[in-house]
PDB file of C-alpha atoms in Angstrom:
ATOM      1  CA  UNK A 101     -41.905 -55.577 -95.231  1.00  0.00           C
ATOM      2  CA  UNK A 102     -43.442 -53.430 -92.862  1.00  0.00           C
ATOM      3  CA  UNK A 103     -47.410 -52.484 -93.218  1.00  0.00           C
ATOM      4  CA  UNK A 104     -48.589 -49.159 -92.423  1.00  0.00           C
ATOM      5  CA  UNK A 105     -47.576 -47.873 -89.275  1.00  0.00           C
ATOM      6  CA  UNK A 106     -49.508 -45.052 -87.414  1.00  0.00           C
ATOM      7  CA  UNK A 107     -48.577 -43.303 -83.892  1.00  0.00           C
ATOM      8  CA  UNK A 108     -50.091 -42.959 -81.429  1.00  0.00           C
ATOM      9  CA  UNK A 109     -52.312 -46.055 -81.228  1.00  0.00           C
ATOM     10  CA  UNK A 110     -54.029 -44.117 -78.297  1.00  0.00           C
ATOM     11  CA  UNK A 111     -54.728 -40.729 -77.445  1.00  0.00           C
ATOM     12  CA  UNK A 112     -56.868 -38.452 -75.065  1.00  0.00           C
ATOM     13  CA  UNK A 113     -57.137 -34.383 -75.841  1.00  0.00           C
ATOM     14  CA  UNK A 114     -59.289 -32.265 -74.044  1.00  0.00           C
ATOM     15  CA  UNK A 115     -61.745 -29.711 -75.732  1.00  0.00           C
ATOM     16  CA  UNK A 116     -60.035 -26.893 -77.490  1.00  0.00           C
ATOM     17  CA  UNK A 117     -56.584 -28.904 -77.886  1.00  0.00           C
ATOM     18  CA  UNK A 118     -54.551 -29.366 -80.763  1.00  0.00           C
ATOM     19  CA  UNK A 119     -53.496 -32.798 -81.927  1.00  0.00           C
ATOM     20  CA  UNK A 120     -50.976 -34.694 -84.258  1.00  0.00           C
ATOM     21  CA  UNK A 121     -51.426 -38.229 -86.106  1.00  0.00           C
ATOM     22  CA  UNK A 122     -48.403 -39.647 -87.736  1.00  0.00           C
ATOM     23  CA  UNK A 123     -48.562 -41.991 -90.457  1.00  0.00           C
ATOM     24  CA  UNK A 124     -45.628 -44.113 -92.377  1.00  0.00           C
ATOM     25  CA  UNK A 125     -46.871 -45.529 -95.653  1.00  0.00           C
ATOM     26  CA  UNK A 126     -45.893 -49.154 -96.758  1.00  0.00           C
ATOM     27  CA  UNK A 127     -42.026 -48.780 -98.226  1.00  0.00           C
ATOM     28  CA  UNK A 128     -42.736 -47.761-102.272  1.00  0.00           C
ATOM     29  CA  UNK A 129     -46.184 -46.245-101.713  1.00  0.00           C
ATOM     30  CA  UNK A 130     -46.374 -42.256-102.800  1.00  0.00           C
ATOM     31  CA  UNK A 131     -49.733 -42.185-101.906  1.00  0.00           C
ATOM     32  CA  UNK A 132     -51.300 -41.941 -97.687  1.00  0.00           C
ATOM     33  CA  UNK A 133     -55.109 -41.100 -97.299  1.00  0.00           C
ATOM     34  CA  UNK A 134     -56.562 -40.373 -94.129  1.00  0.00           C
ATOM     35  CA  UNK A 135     -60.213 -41.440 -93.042  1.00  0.00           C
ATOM     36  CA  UNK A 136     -62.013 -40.886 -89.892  1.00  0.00           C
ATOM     37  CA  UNK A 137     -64.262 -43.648 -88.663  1.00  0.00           C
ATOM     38  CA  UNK A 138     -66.846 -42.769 -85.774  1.00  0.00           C
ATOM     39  CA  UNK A 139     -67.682 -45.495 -83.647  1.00  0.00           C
ATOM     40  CA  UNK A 140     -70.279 -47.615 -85.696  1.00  0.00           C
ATOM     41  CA  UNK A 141     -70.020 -45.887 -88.816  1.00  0.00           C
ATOM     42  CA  UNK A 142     -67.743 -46.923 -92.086  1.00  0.00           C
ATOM     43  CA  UNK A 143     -64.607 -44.908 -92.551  1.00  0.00           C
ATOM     44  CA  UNK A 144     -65.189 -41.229 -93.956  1.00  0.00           C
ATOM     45  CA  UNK A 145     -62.191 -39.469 -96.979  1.00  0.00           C
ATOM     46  CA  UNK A 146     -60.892 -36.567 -94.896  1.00  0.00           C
ATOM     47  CA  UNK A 147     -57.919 -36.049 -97.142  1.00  0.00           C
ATOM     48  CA  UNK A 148     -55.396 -38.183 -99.735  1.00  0.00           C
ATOM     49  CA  UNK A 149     -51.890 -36.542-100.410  1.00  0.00           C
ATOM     50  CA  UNK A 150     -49.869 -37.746-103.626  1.00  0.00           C
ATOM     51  CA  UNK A 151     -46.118 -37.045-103.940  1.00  0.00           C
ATOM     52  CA  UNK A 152     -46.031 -34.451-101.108  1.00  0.00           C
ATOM     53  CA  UNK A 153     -49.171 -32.615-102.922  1.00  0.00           C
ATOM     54  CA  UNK A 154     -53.463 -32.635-101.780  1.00  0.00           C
ATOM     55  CA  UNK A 155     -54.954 -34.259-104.247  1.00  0.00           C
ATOM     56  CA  UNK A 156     -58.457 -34.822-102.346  1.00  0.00           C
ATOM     57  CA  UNK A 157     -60.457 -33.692 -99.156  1.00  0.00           C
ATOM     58  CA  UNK A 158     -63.677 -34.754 -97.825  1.00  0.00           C
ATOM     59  CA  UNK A 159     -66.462 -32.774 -96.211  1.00  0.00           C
ATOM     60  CA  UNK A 160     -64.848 -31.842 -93.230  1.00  0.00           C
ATOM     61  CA  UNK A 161     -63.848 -28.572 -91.298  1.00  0.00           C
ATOM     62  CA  UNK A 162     -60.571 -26.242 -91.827  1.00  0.00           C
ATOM     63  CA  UNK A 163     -59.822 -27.306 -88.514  1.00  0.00           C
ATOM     64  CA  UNK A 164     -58.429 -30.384 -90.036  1.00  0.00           C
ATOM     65  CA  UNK A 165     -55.422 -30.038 -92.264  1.00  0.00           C
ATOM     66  CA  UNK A 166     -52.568 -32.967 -93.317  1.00  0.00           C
ATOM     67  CA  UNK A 167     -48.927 -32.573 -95.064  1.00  0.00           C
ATOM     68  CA  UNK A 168     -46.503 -35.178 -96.523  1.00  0.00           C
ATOM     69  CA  UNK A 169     -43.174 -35.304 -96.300  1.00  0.00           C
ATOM     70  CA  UNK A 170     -40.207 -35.949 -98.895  1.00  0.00           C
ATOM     71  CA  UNK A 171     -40.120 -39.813 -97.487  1.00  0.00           C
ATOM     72  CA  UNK A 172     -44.022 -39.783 -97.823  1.00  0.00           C
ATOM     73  CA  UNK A 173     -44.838 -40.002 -94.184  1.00  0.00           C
ATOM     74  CA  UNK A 174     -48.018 -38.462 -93.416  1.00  0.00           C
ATOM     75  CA  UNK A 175     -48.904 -35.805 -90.526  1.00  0.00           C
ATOM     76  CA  UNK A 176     -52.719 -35.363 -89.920  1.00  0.00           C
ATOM     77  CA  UNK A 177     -53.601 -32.130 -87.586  1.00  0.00           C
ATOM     78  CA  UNK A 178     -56.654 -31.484 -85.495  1.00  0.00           C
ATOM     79  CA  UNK A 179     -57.424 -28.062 -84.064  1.00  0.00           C
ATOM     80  CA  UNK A 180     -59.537 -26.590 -81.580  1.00  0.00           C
ATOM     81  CA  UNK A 181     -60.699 -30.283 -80.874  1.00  0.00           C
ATOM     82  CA  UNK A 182     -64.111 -30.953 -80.666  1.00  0.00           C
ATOM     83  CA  UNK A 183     -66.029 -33.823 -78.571  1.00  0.00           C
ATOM     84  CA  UNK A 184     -67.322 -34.879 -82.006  1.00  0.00           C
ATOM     85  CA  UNK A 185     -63.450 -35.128 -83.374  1.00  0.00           C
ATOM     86  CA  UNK A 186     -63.614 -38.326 -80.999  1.00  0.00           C
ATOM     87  CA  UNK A 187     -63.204 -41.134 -83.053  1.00  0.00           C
ATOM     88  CA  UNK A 188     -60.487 -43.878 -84.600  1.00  0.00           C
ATOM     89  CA  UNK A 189     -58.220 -42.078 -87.430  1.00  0.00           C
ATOM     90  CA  UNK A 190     -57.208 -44.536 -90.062  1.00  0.00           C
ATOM     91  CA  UNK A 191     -54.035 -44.058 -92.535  1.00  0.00           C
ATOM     92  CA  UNK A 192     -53.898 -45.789 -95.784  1.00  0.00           C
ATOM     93  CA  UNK A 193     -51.165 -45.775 -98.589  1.00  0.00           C
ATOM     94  CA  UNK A 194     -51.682 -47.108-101.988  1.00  0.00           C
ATOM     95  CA  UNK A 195     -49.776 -47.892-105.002  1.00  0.00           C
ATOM     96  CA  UNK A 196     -52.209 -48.414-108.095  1.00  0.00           C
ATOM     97  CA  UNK A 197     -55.400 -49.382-106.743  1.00  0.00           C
ATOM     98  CA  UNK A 198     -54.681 -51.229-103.519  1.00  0.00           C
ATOM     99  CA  UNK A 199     -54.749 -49.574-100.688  1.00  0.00           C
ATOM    100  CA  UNK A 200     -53.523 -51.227 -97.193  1.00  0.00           C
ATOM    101  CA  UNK A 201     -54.463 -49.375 -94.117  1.00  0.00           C
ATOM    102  CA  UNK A 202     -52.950 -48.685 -90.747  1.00  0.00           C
ATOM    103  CA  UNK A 203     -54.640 -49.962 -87.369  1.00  0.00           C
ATOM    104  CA  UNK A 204     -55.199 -46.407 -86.928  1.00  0.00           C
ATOM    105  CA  UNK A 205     -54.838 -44.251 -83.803  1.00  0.00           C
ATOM    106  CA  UNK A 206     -58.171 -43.969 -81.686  1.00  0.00           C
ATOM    107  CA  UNK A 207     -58.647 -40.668 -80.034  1.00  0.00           C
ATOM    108  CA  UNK A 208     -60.994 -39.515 -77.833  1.00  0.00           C
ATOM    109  CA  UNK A 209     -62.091 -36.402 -76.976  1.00  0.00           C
ATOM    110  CA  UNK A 210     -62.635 -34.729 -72.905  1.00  0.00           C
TER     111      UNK A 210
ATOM    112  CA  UNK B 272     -71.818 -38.388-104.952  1.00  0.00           C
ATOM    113  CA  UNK B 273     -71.302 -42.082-104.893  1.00  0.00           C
ATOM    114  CA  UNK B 274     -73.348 -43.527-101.716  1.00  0.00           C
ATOM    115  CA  UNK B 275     -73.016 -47.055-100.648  1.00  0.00           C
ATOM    116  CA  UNK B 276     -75.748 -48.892 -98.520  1.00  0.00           C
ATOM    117  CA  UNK B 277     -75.097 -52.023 -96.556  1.00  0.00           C
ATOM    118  CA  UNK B 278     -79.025 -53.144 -95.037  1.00  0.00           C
ATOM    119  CA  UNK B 279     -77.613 -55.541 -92.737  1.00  0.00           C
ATOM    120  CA  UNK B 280     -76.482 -54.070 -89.277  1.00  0.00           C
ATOM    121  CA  UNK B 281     -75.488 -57.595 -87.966  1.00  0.00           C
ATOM    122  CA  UNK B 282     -75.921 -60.975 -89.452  1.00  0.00           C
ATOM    123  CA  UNK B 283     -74.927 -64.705 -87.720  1.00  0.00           C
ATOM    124  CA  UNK B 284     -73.748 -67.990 -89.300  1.00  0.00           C
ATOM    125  CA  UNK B 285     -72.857 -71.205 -87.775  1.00  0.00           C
ATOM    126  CA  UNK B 286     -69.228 -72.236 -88.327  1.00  0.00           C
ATOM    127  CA  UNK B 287     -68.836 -74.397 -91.793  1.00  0.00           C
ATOM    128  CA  UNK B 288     -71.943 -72.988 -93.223  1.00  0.00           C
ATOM    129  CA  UNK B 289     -72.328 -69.998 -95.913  1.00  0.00           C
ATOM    130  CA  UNK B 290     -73.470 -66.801 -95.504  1.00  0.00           C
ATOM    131  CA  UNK B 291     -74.370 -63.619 -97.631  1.00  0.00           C
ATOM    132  CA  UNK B 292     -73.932 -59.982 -97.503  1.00  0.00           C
ATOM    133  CA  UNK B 293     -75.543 -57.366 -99.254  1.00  0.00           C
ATOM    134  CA  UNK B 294     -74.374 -54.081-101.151  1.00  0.00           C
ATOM    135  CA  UNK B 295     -75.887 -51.791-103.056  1.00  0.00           C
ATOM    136  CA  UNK B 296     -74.232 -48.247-104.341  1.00  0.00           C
ATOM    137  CA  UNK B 297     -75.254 -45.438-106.646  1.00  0.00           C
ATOM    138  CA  UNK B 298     -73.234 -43.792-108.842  1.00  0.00           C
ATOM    139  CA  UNK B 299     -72.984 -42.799-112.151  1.00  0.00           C
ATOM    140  CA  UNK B 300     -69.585 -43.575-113.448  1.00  0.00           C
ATOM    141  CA  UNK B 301     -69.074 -46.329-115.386  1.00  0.00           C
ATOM    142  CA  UNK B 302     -65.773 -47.344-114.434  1.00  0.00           C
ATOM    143  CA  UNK B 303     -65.370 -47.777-110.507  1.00  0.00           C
ATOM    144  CA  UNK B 304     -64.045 -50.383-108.491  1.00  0.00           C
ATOM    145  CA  UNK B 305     -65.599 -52.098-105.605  1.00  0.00           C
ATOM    146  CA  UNK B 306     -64.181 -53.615-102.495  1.00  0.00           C
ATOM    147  CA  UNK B 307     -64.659 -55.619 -99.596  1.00  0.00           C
ATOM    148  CA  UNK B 308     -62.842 -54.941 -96.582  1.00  0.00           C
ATOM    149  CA  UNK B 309     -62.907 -56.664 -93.192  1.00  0.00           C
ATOM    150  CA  UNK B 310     -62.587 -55.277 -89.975  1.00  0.00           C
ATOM    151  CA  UNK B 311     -62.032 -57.291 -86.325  1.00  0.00           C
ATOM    152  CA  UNK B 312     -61.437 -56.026 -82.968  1.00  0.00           C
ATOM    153  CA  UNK B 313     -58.370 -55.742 -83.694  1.00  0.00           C
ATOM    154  CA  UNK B 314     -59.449 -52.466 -85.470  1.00  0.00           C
ATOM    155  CA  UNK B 315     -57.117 -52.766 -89.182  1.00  0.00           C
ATOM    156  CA  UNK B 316     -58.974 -52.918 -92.299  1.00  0.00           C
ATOM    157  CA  UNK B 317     -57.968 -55.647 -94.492  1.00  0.00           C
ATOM    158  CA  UNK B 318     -58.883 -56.220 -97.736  1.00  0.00           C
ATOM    159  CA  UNK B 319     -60.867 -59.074 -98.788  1.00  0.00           C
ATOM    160  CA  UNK B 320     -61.713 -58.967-102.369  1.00  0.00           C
ATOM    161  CA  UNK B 321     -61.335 -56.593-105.022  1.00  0.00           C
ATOM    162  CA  UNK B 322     -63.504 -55.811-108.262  1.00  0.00           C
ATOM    163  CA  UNK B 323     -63.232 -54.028-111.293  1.00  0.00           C
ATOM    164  CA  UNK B 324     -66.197 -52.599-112.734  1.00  0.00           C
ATOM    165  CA  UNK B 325     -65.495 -53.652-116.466  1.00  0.00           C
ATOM    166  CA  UNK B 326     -65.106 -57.171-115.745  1.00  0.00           C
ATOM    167  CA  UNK B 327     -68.098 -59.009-115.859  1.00  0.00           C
ATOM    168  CA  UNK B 328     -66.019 -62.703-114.307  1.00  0.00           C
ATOM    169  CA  UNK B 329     -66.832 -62.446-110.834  1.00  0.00           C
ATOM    170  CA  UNK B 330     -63.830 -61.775-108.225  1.00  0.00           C
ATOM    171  CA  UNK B 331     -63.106 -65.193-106.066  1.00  0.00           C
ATOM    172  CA  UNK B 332     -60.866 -65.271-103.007  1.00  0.00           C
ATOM    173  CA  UNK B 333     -60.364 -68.673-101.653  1.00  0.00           C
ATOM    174  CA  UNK B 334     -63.471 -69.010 -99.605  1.00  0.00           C
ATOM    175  CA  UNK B 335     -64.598 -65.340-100.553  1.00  0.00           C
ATOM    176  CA  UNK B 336     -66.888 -64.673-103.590  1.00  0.00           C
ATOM    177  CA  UNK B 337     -68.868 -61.739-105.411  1.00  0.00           C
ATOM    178  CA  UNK B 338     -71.828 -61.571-107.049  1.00  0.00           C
ATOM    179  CA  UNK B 339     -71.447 -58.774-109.151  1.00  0.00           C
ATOM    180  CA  UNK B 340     -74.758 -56.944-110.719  1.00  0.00           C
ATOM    181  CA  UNK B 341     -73.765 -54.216-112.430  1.00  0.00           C
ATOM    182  CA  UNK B 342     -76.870 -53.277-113.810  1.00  0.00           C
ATOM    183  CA  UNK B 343     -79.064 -53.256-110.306  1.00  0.00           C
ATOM    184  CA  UNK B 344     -75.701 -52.337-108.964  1.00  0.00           C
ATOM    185  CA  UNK B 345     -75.337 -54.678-106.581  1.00  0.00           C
ATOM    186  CA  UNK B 346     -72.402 -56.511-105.125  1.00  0.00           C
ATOM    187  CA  UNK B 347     -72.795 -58.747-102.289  1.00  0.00           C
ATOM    188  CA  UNK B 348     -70.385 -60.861-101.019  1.00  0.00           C
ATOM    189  CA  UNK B 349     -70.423 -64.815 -99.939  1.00  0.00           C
ATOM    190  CA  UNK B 350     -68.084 -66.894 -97.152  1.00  0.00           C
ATOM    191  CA  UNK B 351     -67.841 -70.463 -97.888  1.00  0.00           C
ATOM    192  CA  UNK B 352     -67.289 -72.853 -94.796  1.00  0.00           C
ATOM    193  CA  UNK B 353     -67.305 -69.598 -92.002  1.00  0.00           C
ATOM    194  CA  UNK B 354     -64.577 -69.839 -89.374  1.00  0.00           C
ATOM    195  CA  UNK B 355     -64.476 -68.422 -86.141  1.00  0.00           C
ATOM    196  CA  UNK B 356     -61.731 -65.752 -87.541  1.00  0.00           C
ATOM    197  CA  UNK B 357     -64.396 -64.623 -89.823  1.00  0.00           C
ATOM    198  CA  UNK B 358     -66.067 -62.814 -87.074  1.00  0.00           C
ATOM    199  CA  UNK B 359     -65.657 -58.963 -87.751  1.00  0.00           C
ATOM    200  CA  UNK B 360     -66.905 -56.000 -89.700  1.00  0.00           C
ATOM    201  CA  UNK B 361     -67.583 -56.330 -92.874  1.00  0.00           C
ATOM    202  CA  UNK B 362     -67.242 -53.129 -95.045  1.00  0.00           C
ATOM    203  CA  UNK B 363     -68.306 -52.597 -98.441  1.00  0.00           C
ATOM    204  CA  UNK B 364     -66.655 -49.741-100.081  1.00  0.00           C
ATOM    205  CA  UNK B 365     -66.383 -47.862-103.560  1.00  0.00           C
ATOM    206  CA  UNK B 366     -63.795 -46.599-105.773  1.00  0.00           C
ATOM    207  CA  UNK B 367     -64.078 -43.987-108.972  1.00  0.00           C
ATOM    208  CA  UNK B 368     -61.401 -44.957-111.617  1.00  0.00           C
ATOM    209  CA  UNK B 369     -59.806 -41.574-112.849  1.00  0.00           C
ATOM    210  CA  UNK B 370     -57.356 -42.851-115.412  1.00  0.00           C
ATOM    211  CA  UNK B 371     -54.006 -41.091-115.141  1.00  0.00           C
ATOM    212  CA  UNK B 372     -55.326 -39.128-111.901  1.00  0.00           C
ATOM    213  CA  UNK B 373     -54.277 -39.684-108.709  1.00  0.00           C
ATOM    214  CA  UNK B 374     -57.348 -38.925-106.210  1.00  0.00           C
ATOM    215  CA  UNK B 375     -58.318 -42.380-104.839  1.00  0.00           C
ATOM    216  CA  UNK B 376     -61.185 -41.903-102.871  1.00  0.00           C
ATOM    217  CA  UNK B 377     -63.033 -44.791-100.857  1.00  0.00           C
ATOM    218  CA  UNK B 378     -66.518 -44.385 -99.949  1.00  0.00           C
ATOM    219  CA  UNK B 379     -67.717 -47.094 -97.338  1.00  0.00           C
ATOM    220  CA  UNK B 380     -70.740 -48.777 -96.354  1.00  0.00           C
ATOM    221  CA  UNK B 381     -71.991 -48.271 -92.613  1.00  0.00           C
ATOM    222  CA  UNK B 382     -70.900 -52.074 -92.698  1.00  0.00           C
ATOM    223  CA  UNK B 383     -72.265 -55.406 -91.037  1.00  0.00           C
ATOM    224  CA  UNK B 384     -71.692 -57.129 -87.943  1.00  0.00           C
ATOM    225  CA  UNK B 385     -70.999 -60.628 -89.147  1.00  0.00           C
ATOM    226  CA  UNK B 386     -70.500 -63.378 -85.993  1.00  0.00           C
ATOM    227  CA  UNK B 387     -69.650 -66.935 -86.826  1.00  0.00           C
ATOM    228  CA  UNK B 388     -70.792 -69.144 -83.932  1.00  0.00           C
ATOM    229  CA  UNK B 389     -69.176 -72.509 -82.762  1.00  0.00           C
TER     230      UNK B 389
END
């Protein structure tokens, strides 16, 4: 079976750009969390979406905002980017209580 | 808030020996679940070991091990006879049980370095 698979693994924006993070959960899963993980900090919630519905978000901006689809693929959205939005963008689904993550997309910021 | 505290930035163990690594976390639920994860370069989180708060049998992994103080709310884990491919980021992270919810939140550690040398 296939793990989680995120797109793109790399990514450069400039301040002020918009970006997009795609996210397939594990074949089963109805659940794909998002986390943002600065460089040499632990992984921070942003959001956690549950049969195509929010059902958490973290401390961070309106500038951020997710959706999930009917096949519970996973869109995360950055606006009016930030050098501070630089960081690696990890996708998790779950079933239960386990969650497997995605090797995440690492974007930086110009 | 739940807050998780790992004191160990960085930590080194010679290959085939043992080594420990702390975590502590507040919180006042009483049923969570705790979890080490492991991070290389090769940036994926992978789970290492999983535990449930109302257990009081200690989680074992092949090689991996908990000590699990729920009281002083501790959880630290061990690595039996390191191996090179231990080498990574070691994340300690916790989970509030919401039975019949569905908002799974992880809350990690700032994690330690952990290098296994030759």
């Amino acid at each position: 079976d296939a793990g989680v698979t995120q797109s793109p693994t790399h990514l450069i924006k400039t301040r002020g750009q918009q970006v997009t993070l795609r996210c397939s959960p594990i074949s089963g899963h109805k659940s794909v969390s998002w986390y943002q993980q600065v460089l040499g900090q632990g992984p921070q919630f942003i959001f956690q979406y549950y049969e195509k519905e929010e059902r958490g978000r973290g401390n961070f901006p309106d500038r951020f905002s997710a959706r999930q689809f009917p096949n519970y693929s996973s869109e995360l959205n950055v606006n009016a980017l930030l050098l501070g939005d630089s960081a690696l963008y990890l996708c998790a689904s779950s079933f239960l209580h386990g969650y497997t993550f995605g090797s995440g997309t690492r974007l930086t910021v110009v | 808030a739940q807050t998780v505290t790992q004191s160990q930035p960085e930590m080194s163990v010679q290959e085939a020996e043992t080594v420990t690594l702390s975590c502590t976390y507040d919180t006042s639920e009483s049923n969570y679940y705790l979890f080490w994860y492991k991070q290389p370069p090769s940036r994926q989180m992978i789970l290492v070991i999983r535990q449930e708060a109302y257990k009081q049998q200690n989680a074992t992994e092949n090689r991996f091990s908990v000590n699990f103080q729920k009281a002083a709310k501790s959880f630290s884990l061990k690595i039996s006879d390191s191996q090179l491919g231990d080498t990574a980021m070691y994340f300690c992270a916790f989970m509030k049980h919401e039975s019949g919810g569905s908002n799974y939140k992880l809350t990690f550690g700032k994690g330690t370095l952990l290098t296994v040398n030759p």
